[in-house]
Short mmCIF file of C-alpha atoms and ligand atoms in Angstrom, two decimals:
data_model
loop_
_atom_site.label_atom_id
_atom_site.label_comp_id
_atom_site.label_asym_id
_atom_site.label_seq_id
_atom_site.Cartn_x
_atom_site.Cartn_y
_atom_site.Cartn_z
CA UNK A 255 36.25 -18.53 -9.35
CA UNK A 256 36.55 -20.29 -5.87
CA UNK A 257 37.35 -18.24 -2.95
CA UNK A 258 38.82 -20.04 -1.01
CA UNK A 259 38.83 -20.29 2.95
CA UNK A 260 35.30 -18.88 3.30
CA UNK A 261 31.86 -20.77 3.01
CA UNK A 262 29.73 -18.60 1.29
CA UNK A 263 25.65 -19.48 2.44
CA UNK A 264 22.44 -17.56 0.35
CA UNK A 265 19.03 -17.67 1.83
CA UNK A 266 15.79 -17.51 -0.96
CA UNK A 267 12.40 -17.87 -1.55
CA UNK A 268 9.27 -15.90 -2.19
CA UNK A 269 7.71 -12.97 -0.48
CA UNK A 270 6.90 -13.65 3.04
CA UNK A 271 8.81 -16.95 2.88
CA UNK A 272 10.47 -16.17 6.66
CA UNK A 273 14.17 -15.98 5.62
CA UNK A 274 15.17 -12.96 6.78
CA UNK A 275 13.77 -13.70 10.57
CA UNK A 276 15.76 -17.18 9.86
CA UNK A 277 18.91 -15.37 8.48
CA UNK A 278 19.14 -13.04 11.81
CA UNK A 279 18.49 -16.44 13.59
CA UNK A 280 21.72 -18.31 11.87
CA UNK A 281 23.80 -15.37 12.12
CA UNK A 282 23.26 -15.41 15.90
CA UNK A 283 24.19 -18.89 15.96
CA UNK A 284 27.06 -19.22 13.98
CA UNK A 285 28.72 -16.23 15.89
CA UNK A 286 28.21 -18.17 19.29
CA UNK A 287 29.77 -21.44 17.09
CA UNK A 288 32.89 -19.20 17.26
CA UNK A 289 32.59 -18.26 13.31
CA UNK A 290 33.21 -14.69 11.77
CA UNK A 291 30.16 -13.95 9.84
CA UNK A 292 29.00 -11.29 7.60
CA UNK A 293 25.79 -11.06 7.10
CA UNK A 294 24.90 -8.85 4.13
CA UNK A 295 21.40 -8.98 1.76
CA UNK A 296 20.59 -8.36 -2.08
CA UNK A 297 19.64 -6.15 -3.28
CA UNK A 298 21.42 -3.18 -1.23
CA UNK A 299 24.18 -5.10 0.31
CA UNK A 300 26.48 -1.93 -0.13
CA UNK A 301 26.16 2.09 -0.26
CA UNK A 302 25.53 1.89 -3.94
CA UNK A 303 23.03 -1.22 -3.56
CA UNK A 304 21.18 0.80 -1.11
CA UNK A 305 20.63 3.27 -3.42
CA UNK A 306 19.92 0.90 -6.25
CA UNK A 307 17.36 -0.90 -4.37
CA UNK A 308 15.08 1.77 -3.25
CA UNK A 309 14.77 2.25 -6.96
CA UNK A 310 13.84 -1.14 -7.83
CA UNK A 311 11.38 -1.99 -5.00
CA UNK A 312 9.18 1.67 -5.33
CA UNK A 313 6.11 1.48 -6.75
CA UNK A 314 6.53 4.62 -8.32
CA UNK A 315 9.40 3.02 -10.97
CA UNK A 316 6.24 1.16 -12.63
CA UNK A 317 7.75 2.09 -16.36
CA UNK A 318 10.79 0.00 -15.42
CA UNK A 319 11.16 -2.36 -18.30
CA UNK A 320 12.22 -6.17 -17.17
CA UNK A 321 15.82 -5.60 -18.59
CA UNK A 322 16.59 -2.60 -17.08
CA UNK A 323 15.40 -4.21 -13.41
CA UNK A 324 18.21 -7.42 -14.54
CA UNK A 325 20.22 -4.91 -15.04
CA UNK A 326 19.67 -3.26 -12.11
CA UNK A 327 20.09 -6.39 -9.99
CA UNK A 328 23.32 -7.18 -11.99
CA UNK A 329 24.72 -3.85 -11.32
CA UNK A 330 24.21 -4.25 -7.42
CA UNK A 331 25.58 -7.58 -7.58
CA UNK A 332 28.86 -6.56 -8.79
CA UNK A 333 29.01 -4.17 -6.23
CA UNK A 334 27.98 -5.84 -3.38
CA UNK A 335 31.00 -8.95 -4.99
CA UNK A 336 34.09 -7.10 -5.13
CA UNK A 337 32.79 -4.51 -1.62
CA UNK A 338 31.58 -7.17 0.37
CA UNK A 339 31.48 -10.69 -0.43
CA UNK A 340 34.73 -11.29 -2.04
CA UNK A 341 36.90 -9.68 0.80
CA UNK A 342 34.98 -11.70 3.35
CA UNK A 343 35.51 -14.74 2.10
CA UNK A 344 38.92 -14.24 1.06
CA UNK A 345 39.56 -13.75 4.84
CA UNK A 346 38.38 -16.77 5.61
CA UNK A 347 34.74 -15.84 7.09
CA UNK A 348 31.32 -17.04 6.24
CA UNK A 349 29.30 -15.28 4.25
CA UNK A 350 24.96 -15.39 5.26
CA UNK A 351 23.83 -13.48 1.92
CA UNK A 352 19.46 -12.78 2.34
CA UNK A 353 18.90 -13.43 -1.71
CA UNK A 354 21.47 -13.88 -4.60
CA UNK A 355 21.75 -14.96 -8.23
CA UNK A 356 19.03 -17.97 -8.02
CA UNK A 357 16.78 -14.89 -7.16
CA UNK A 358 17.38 -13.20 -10.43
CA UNK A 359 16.88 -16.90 -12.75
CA UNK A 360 13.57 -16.68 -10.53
CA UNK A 361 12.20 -13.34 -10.87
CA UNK A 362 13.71 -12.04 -13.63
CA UNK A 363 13.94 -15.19 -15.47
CA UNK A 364 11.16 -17.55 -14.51
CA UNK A 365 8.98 -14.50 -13.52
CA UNK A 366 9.29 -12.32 -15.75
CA UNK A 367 10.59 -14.73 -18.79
CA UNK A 368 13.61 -12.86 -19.59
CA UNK A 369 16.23 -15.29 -21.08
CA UNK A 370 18.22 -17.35 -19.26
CA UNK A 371 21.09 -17.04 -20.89
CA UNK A 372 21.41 -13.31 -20.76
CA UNK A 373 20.64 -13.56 -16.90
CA UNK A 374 23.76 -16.40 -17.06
CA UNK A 375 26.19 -14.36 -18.66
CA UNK A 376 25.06 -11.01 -16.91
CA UNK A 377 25.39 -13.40 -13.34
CA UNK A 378 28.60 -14.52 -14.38
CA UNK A 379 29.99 -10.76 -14.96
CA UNK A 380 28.53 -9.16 -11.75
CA UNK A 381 29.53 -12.87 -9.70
CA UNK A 382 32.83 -13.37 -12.00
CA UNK A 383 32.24 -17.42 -11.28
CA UNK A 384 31.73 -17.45 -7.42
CA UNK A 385 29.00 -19.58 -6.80
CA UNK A 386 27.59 -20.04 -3.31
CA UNK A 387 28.93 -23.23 -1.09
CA UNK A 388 25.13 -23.49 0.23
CA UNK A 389 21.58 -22.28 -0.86
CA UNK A 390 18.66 -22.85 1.18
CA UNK A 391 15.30 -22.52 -0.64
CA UNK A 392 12.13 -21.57 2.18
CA UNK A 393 9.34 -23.16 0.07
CA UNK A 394 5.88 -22.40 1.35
CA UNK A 395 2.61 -21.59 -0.64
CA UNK A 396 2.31 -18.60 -2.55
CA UNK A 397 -0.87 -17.81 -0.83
CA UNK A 398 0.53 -18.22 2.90
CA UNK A 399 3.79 -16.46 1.63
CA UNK A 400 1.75 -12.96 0.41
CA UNK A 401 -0.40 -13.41 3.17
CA UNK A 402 2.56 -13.08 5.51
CA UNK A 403 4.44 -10.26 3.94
CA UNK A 404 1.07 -8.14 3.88
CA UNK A 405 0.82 -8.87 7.92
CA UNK A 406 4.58 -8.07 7.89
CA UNK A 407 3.64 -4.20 6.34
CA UNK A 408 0.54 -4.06 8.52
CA UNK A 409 2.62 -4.31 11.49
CA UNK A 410 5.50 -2.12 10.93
CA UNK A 411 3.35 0.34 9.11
CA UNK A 412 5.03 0.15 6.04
CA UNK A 413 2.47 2.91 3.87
CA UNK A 414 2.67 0.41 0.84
CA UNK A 415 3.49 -3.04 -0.97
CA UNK A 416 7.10 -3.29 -2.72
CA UNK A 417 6.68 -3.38 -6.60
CA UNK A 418 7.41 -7.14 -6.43
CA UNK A 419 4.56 -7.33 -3.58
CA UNK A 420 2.29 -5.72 -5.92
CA UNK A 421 2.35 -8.54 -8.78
CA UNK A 422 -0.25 -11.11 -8.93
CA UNK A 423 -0.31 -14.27 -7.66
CA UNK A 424 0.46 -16.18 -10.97
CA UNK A 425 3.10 -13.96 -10.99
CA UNK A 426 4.67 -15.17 -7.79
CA UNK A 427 3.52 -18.94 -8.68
CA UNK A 428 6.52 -18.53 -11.39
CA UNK A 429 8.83 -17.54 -8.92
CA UNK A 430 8.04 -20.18 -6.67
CA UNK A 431 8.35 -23.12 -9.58
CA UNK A 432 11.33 -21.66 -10.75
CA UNK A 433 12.84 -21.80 -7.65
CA UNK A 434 11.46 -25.42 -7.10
CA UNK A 435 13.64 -25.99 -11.06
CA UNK A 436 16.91 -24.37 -9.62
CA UNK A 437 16.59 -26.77 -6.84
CA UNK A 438 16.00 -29.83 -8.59
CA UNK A 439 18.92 -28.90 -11.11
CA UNK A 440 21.44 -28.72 -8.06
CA UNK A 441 20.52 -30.39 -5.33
CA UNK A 442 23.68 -30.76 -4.37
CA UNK A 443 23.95 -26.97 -3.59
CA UNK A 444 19.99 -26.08 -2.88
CA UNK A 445 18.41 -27.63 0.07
CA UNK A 446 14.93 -26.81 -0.04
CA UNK A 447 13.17 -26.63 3.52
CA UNK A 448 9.23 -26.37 4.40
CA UNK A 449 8.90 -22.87 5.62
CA UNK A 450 5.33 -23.78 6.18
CA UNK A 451 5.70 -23.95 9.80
CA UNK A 452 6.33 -21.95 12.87
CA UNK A 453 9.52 -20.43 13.43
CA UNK A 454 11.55 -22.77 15.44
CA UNK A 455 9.97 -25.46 13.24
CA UNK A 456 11.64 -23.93 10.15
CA UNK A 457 14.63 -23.18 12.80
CA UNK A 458 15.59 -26.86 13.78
CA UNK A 459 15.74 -27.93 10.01
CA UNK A 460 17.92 -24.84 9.12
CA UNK A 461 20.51 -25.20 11.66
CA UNK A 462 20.51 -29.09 10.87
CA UNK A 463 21.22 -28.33 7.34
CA UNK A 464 23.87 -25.66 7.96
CA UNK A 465 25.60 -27.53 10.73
CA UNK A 466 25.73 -30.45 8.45
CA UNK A 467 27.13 -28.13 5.51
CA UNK A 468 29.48 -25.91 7.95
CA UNK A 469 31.01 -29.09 9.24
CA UNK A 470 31.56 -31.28 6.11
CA UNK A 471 33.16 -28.41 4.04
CA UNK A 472 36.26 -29.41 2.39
P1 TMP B 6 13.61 -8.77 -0.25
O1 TMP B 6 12.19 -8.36 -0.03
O2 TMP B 6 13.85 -10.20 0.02
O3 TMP B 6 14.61 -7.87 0.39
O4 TMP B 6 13.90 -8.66 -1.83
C1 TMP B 6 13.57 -7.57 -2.55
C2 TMP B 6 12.79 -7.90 -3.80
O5 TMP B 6 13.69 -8.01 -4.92
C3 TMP B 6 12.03 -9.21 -3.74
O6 TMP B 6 10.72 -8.94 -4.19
C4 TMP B 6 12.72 -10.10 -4.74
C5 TMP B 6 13.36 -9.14 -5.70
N1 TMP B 6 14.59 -9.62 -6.36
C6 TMP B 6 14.57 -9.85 -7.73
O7 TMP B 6 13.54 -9.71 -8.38
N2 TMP B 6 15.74 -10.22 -8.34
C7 TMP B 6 16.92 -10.36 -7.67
O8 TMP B 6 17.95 -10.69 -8.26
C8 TMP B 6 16.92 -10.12 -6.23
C9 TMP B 6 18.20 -10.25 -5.45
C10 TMP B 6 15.73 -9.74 -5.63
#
């Protein structure tokens, strides 16, 4: 299902990847473009979500079994579809959505090696079709990534390490290649940028690639 009117834009990569300092950043920008924009995240985009996702990210749900986290993500998707993204974009706004479906084909999927066509057909429930107009993948080294996101806790004294924070690095090395495979399989929809850098490095290429997007939308 298309939406139409609306241009619907998700932000992913790993942990520490910058894209929530860069989805704040876009936000900001598209608003002084003169756009209505909703800025929402996964999971816990909604009441419900918020609920669902302090569930999934404790360290205490350690018995949670990979199908019942899909699950999980599924069930805040469809939530977060028909209470937020759906009536945005049916009114013509764009949507700036911090994680969506790629991020379950990378975690759940890649990462965890559930299969990929139960994460299709659970996506295609919770989504029912609506794909997003733009992705933009923040690829950076798993390394610099972790090493970022454990800074990120230091500093805001956050007591402990999500569940997904937890895993080991081979662990997020799947993520990151399967992420690097959604891209290559759609490049028309994923541009993948070089979070790598500072800030307003990452910053110029972003608002290049959304102006471009934003612009040329049919
Ligand atoms: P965040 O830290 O970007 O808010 O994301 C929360 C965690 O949830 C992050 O470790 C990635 C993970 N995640 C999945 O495993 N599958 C999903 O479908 C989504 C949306 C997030």
């Amino acid at each position: 299902m298309k939406i139409t009117g609306g241009f619907f834009i998700t932000l992913e990569g790993i942990e520490g990847c910058g894209k929530t300092t860069q989805s704040s950043m876009l936000v900001e920008y598209l608003e002084a473009e003169g756009y209505h924009v909703t800025k929402t995240r996964e999971p816990g985009g909604t009441a419900v979500g918020g609920r669902i996702r302090a569930i999934l990210l404790d360290p205490e749900s350690r018995g949670i079994t990979g199908t019942t986290e899909l699950m999980l993500y599924s069930a805040d998707r469809a939530q977060h579809m028909a209470e937020v993204i759906e009536p945005a974009l049916a009114a013509g706004g764009i949507v700036v959505c911090d994680r969506f479906a790629d991020a379950t084909l990378a975690y759940q999927g890649y990462g965890r090696g559930l299969d990929a066509d139960v994460i299709a057909s659970l996506t295609d429930i919770a989504t029912r079709g609506c794909k997003p107009d733009l992705t933009i993948l923040f690829d950076l080294p798993v390394e610099q990534g972790l090493g970022r996101a454990i800074g990120r806790n230091d500093s805001t004294g956050a007591a402990h390490e999500s569940r997904f924070e937890q895993e080991a690095l081979a662990f997020h090395e799947k993520v990151r290649q399967g992420y690097l495979a959604i891209a290559a399989c759609d490049r028309e929809r994923v541009k993948v940028i070089d979070a790598s850098g500072t800030i307003e490095e990452v910053w110029a290429v972003l608002r290049e690639v959304v102006e471009a997007a934003v612009k040329g939308r049919g």
